[in-house]
Amino acid sequence: MFGSLNRSKLIKNDLKGIAKLMYQDVSKDTWDQENLTKRNLDFTMESIRYIDAYTKRLSTTYMGVNF
């Protein structure tokens, strides 16, 4: 059951799958699709503003619904 915990090194295909998930857009929210892009999230100070806005959106919504 927990066989993957005993592996000493990652399998190459595991890394490919993880990398694919990092760049796959899974959100249907328009704001997310327009602002959370590779172009905007490029490790600059400006990209921190996008992350800050995103975390504020997450803290004020539940599953995309304001509460």
Short mmCIF file of the N, C-alpha and C atoms (twelve columns), coordinates in Angstrom:
data_MODEL
# 
_entry.id   MODEL 
# 
loop_
_atom_site.group_PDB 
_atom_site.id 
_atom_site.type_symbol 
_atom_site.label_atom_id 
_atom_site.label_alt_id 
_atom_site.label_comp_id 
_atom_site.label_asym_id 
_atom_site.label_seq_id 
_atom_site.Cartn_x 
_atom_site.Cartn_y 
_atom_site.Cartn_z 
_atom_site.pdbx_PDB_model_num 
ATOM 1   N N  . MET A 1  0.811   -1.196 0.000   1 
ATOM 2   C CA . MET A 1  0.000   0.000  0.000   1 
ATOM 3   C C  . MET A 1  0.855   1.262  0.000   1 
ATOM 4   N N  . PHE A 2  1.905   1.310  0.784   1 
ATOM 5   C CA . PHE A 2  2.759   2.476  0.846   1 
ATOM 6   C C  . PHE A 2  4.105   2.209  0.182   1 
ATOM 7   N N  . GLY A 3  4.099   1.419  -0.875  1 
ATOM 8   C CA . GLY A 3  5.334   1.064  -1.558  1 
ATOM 9   C C  . GLY A 3  6.081   2.252  -2.127  1 
ATOM 10  N N  . SER A 4  5.348   3.300  -2.525  1 
ATOM 11  C CA . SER A 4  6.012   4.466  -3.106  1 
ATOM 12  C C  . SER A 4  6.824   5.227  -2.068  1 
ATOM 13  N N  . LEU A 5  6.516   5.052  -0.786  1 
ATOM 14  C CA . LEU A 5  7.287   5.736  0.251   1 
ATOM 15  C C  . LEU A 5  8.665   5.118  0.434   1 
ATOM 16  N N  . ASN A 6  8.839   3.891  0.032   1 
ATOM 17  C CA . ASN A 6  10.103  3.199  0.219   1 
ATOM 18  C C  . ASN A 6  11.069  3.389  -0.952  1 
ATOM 19  N N  . ARG A 7  10.641  4.043  -2.022  1 
ATOM 20  C CA . ARG A 7  11.532  4.245  -3.172  1 
ATOM 21  C C  . ARG A 7  12.637  5.225  -2.813  1 
ATOM 22  N N  . SER A 8  13.833  4.947  -3.247  1 
ATOM 23  C CA . SER A 8  14.959  5.818  -2.906  1 
ATOM 24  C C  . SER A 8  15.161  6.942  -3.909  1 
ATOM 25  N N  . LYS A 9  14.672  6.784  -5.148  1 
ATOM 26  C CA . LYS A 9  14.795  7.877  -6.108  1 
ATOM 27  C C  . LYS A 9  13.546  7.943  -6.975  1 
ATOM 28  N N  . LEU A 10 13.317  9.118  -7.532  1 
ATOM 29  C CA . LEU A 10 12.126  9.332  -8.350  1 
ATOM 30  C C  . LEU A 10 12.265  8.663  -9.706  1 
ATOM 31  N N  . ILE A 11 11.183  8.196  -10.228 1 
ATOM 32  C CA . ILE A 11 11.159  7.629  -11.568 1 
ATOM 33  C C  . ILE A 11 10.961  8.773  -12.563 1 
ATOM 34  N N  . LYS A 12 11.631  8.717  -13.695 1 
ATOM 35  C CA . LYS A 12 11.588  9.791  -14.674 1 
ATOM 36  C C  . LYS A 12 10.162  10.135 -15.088 1 
ATOM 37  N N  . ASN A 13 9.304   9.156  -15.272 1 
ATOM 38  C CA . ASN A 13 7.925   9.418  -15.670 1 
ATOM 39  C C  . ASN A 13 7.155   10.169 -14.589 1 
ATOM 40  N N  . ASP A 14 7.482   9.936  -13.320 1 
ATOM 41  C CA . ASP A 14 6.856   10.689 -12.240 1 
ATOM 42  C C  . ASP A 14 7.167   12.172 -12.382 1 
ATOM 43  N N  . LEU A 15 8.404   12.492 -12.703 1 
ATOM 44  C CA . LEU A 15 8.801   13.888 -12.867 1 
ATOM 45  C C  . LEU A 15 8.090   14.537 -14.048 1 
ATOM 46  N N  . LYS A 16 7.908   13.802 -15.130 1 
ATOM 47  C CA . LYS A 16 7.198   14.346 -16.288 1 
ATOM 48  C C  . LYS A 16 5.757   14.673 -15.925 1 
ATOM 49  N N  . GLY A 17 5.124   13.799 -15.172 1 
ATOM 50  C CA . GLY A 17 3.741   14.031 -14.760 1 
ATOM 51  C C  . GLY A 17 3.610   15.242 -13.862 1 
ATOM 52  N N  . ILE A 18 4.543   15.394 -12.932 1 
ATOM 53  C CA . ILE A 18 4.526   16.543 -12.029 1 
ATOM 54  C C  . ILE A 18 4.748   17.826 -12.810 1 
ATOM 55  N N  . ALA A 19 5.688   17.817 -13.741 1 
ATOM 56  C CA . ALA A 19 5.960   19.002 -14.557 1 
ATOM 57  C C  . ALA A 19 4.743   19.381 -15.392 1 
ATOM 58  N N  . LYS A 20 4.053   18.409 -15.924 1 
ATOM 59  C CA . LYS A 20 2.859   18.678 -16.730 1 
ATOM 60  C C  . LYS A 20 1.780   19.350 -15.880 1 
ATOM 61  N N  . LEU A 21 1.590   18.883 -14.650 1 
ATOM 62  C CA . LEU A 21 0.599   19.482 -13.767 1 
ATOM 63  C C  . LEU A 21 0.942   20.921 -13.415 1 
ATOM 64  N N  . MET A 22 2.225   21.234 -13.341 1 
ATOM 65  C CA . MET A 22 2.640   22.592 -12.997 1 
ATOM 66  C C  . MET A 22 2.230   23.608 -14.059 1 
ATOM 67  N N  . TYR A 23 2.114   23.180 -15.320 1 
ATOM 68  C CA . TYR A 23 1.794   24.104 -16.400 1 
ATOM 69  C C  . TYR A 23 0.425   23.874 -17.007 1 
ATOM 70  N N  . GLN A 24 -0.337  22.952 -16.459 1 
ATOM 71  C CA . GLN A 24 -1.666  22.669 -16.967 1 
ATOM 72  C C  . GLN A 24 -2.673  23.574 -16.259 1 
ATOM 73  N N  . ASP A 25 -3.487  24.280 -17.035 1 
ATOM 74  C CA . ASP A 25 -4.485  25.165 -16.453 1 
ATOM 75  C C  . ASP A 25 -5.731  24.363 -16.135 1 
ATOM 76  N N  . VAL A 26 -6.032  24.218 -14.865 1 
ATOM 77  C CA . VAL A 26 -7.185  23.422 -14.470 1 
ATOM 78  C C  . VAL A 26 -8.339  24.281 -13.965 1 
ATOM 79  N N  . SER A 27 -8.110  25.587 -13.833 1 
ATOM 80  C CA . SER A 27 -9.150  26.475 -13.338 1 
ATOM 81  C C  . SER A 27 -10.060 26.926 -14.464 1 
ATOM 82  N N  . LYS A 28 -11.342 26.978 -14.180 1 
ATOM 83  C CA . LYS A 28 -12.307 27.492 -15.146 1 
ATOM 84  C C  . LYS A 28 -12.592 28.972 -14.904 1 
ATOM 85  N N  . ASP A 29 -12.027 29.532 -13.840 1 
ATOM 86  C CA . ASP A 29 -12.230 30.928 -13.488 1 
ATOM 87  C C  . ASP A 29 -11.497 31.839 -14.483 1 
ATOM 88  N N  . THR A 30 -12.197 32.829 -15.012 1 
ATOM 89  C CA . THR A 30 -11.626 33.732 -16.016 1 
ATOM 90  C C  . THR A 30 -10.439 34.505 -15.464 1 
ATOM 91  N N  . TRP A 31 -10.544 35.003 -14.220 1 
ATOM 92  C CA . TRP A 31 -9.450  35.768 -13.633 1 
ATOM 93  C C  . TRP A 31 -8.192  34.904 -13.552 1 
ATOM 94  N N  . ASP A 32 -8.349  33.673 -13.105 1 
ATOM 95  C CA . ASP A 32 -7.213  32.757 -13.003 1 
ATOM 96  C C  . ASP A 32 -6.570  32.535 -14.367 1 
ATOM 97  N N  . GLN A 33 -7.378  32.289 -15.386 1 
ATOM 98  C CA . GLN A 33 -6.857  32.009 -16.722 1 
ATOM 99  C C  . GLN A 33 -6.133  33.209 -17.314 1 
ATOM 100 N N  . GLU A 34 -6.601  34.421 -17.016 1 
ATOM 101 C CA . GLU A 34 -5.971  35.619 -17.576 1 
ATOM 102 C C  . GLU A 34 -4.728  36.055 -16.808 1 
ATOM 103 N N  . ASN A 35 -4.698  35.823 -15.523 1 
ATOM 104 C CA . ASN A 35 -3.622  36.371 -14.694 1 
ATOM 105 C C  . ASN A 35 -2.588  35.364 -14.210 1 
ATOM 106 N N  . LEU A 36 -2.963  34.119 -14.024 1 
ATOM 107 C CA . LEU A 36 -2.024  33.119 -13.529 1 
ATOM 108 C C  . LEU A 36 -1.406  32.382 -14.709 1 
ATOM 109 N N  . THR A 37 -0.576  33.088 -15.449 1 
ATOM 110 C CA . THR A 37 0.066   32.542 -16.644 1 
ATOM 111 C C  . THR A 37 1.574   32.479 -16.432 1 
ATOM 112 N N  . LYS A 38 2.248   31.705 -17.256 1 
ATOM 113 C CA . LYS A 38 3.721   31.635 -17.177 1 
ATOM 114 C C  . LYS A 38 4.328   33.012 -17.414 1 
ATOM 115 N N  . ARG A 39 3.702   33.786 -18.277 1 
ATOM 116 C CA . ARG A 39 4.221   35.132 -18.583 1 
ATOM 117 C C  . ARG A 39 4.166   36.033 -17.351 1 
ATOM 118 N N  . ASN A 40 3.077   35.943 -16.585 1 
ATOM 119 C CA . ASN A 40 2.918   36.797 -15.407 1 
ATOM 120 C C  . ASN A 40 3.641   36.268 -14.178 1 
ATOM 121 N N  . LEU A 41 3.776   34.969 -14.059 1 
ATOM 122 C CA . LEU A 41 4.429   34.376 -12.888 1 
ATOM 123 C C  . LEU A 41 5.862   33.999 -13.236 1 
ATOM 124 N N  . ASP A 42 6.693   35.029 -13.342 1 
ATOM 125 C CA . ASP A 42 8.067   34.839 -13.821 1 
ATOM 126 C C  . ASP A 42 9.133   35.180 -12.776 1 
ATOM 127 N N  . PHE A 43 8.766   35.092 -11.503 1 
ATOM 128 C CA . PHE A 43 9.699   35.329 -10.390 1 
ATOM 129 C C  . PHE A 43 10.155  36.781 -10.272 1 
ATOM 130 N N  . THR A 44 9.376   37.721 -10.813 1 
ATOM 131 C CA . THR A 44 9.686   39.144 -10.664 1 
ATOM 132 C C  . THR A 44 8.838   39.710 -9.527  1 
ATOM 133 N N  . MET A 45 9.144   40.956 -9.161  1 
ATOM 134 C CA . MET A 45 8.352   41.620 -8.127  1 
ATOM 135 C C  . MET A 45 6.896   41.768 -8.578  1 
ATOM 136 N N  . GLU A 46 6.678   42.024 -9.859  1 
ATOM 137 C CA . GLU A 46 5.321   42.155 -10.389 1 
ATOM 138 C C  . GLU A 46 4.538   40.850 -10.213 1 
ATOM 139 N N  . SER A 47 5.220   39.715 -10.368 1 
ATOM 140 C CA . SER A 47 4.526   38.436 -10.234 1 
ATOM 141 C C  . SER A 47 4.042   38.211 -8.801  1 
ATOM 142 N N  . ILE A 48 4.711   38.814 -7.838  1 
ATOM 143 C CA . ILE A 48 4.265   38.698 -6.446  1 
ATOM 144 C C  . ILE A 48 2.918   39.382 -6.267  1 
ATOM 145 N N  . ARG A 49 2.669   40.438 -7.026  1 
ATOM 146 C CA . ARG A 49 1.363   41.106 -6.960  1 
ATOM 147 C C  . ARG A 49 0.243   40.173 -7.436  1 
ATOM 148 N N  . TYR A 50 0.516   39.390 -8.474  1 
ATOM 149 C CA . TYR A 50 -0.482  38.425 -8.942  1 
ATOM 150 C C  . TYR A 50 -0.742  37.355 -7.887  1 
ATOM 151 N N  . ILE A 51 0.317   36.876 -7.264  1 
ATOM 152 C CA . ILE A 51 0.173   35.859 -6.223  1 
ATOM 153 C C  . ILE A 51 -0.578  36.425 -5.025  1 
ATOM 154 N N  . ASP A 52 -0.266  37.676 -4.654  1 
ATOM 155 C CA . ASP A 52 -0.951  38.332 -3.545  1 
ATOM 156 C C  . ASP A 52 -2.446  38.486 -3.842  1 
ATOM 157 N N  . ALA A 53 -2.781  38.937 -5.048  1 
ATOM 158 C CA . ALA A 53 -4.190  39.087 -5.434  1 
ATOM 159 C C  . ALA A 53 -4.894  37.734 -5.430  1 
ATOM 160 N N  . TYR A 54 -4.201  36.702 -5.889  1 
ATOM 161 C CA . TYR A 54 -4.784  35.366 -5.924  1 
ATOM 162 C C  . TYR A 54 -5.055  34.840 -4.512  1 
ATOM 163 N N  . THR A 55 -4.109  35.030 -3.600  1 
ATOM 164 C CA . THR A 55 -4.312  34.551 -2.230  1 
ATOM 165 C C  . THR A 55 -5.432  35.322 -1.540  1 
ATOM 166 N N  . LYS A 56 -5.572  36.606 -1.848  1 
ATOM 167 C CA . LYS A 56 -6.685  37.374 -1.287  1 
ATOM 168 C C  . LYS A 56 -8.012  36.843 -1.816  1 
ATOM 169 N N  . ARG A 57 -8.039  36.498 -3.109  1 
ATOM 170 C CA . ARG A 57 -9.253  35.916 -3.683  1 
ATOM 171 C C  . ARG A 57 -9.583  34.587 -3.011  1 
ATOM 172 N N  . LEU A 58 -8.565  33.770 -2.754  1 
ATOM 173 C CA . LEU A 58 -8.790  32.483 -2.097  1 
ATOM 174 C C  . LEU A 58 -9.305  32.653 -0.671  1 
ATOM 175 N N  . SER A 59 -8.815  33.676 0.015   1 
ATOM 176 C CA . SER A 59 -9.212  33.856 1.407   1 
ATOM 177 C C  . SER A 59 -10.605 34.459 1.555   1 
ATOM 178 N N  . THR A 60 -11.155 35.019 0.473   1 
ATOM 179 C CA . THR A 60 -12.484 35.629 0.558   1 
ATOM 180 C C  . THR A 60 -13.546 34.849 -0.214  1 
ATOM 181 N N  . THR A 61 -13.181 33.715 -0.774  1 
ATOM 182 C CA . THR A 61 -14.151 32.894 -1.499  1 
ATOM 183 C C  . THR A 61 -14.058 31.446 -1.056  1 
ATOM 184 N N  . TYR A 62 -15.092 30.714 -1.343  1 
ATOM 185 C CA . TYR A 62 -15.095 29.280 -1.095  1 
ATOM 186 C C  . TYR A 62 -15.566 28.618 -2.382  1 
ATOM 187 N N  . MET A 63 -14.673 27.875 -3.032  1 
ATOM 188 C CA . MET A 63 -14.994 27.198 -4.281  1 
ATOM 189 C C  . MET A 63 -15.493 28.198 -5.321  1 
ATOM 190 N N  . GLY A 64 -14.900 29.416 -5.350  1 
ATOM 191 C CA . GLY A 64 -15.259 30.424 -6.322  1 
ATOM 192 C C  . GLY A 64 -16.490 31.230 -5.969  1 
ATOM 193 N N  . VAL A 65 -17.044 31.009 -4.790  1 
ATOM 194 C CA . VAL A 65 -18.253 31.724 -4.369  1 
ATOM 195 C C  . VAL A 65 -17.906 32.639 -3.195  1 
ATOM 196 N N  . ASN A 66 -18.273 33.909 -3.292  1 
ATOM 197 C CA . ASN A 66 -18.016 34.842 -2.188  1 
ATOM 198 C C  . ASN A 66 -18.865 34.483 -0.981  1 
ATOM 199 N N  . PHE A 67 -18.266 34.695 0.198   1 
ATOM 200 C CA . PHE A 67 -19.041 34.492 1.426   1 
ATOM 201 C C  . PHE A 67 -18.839 35.650 2.356   1 
# 
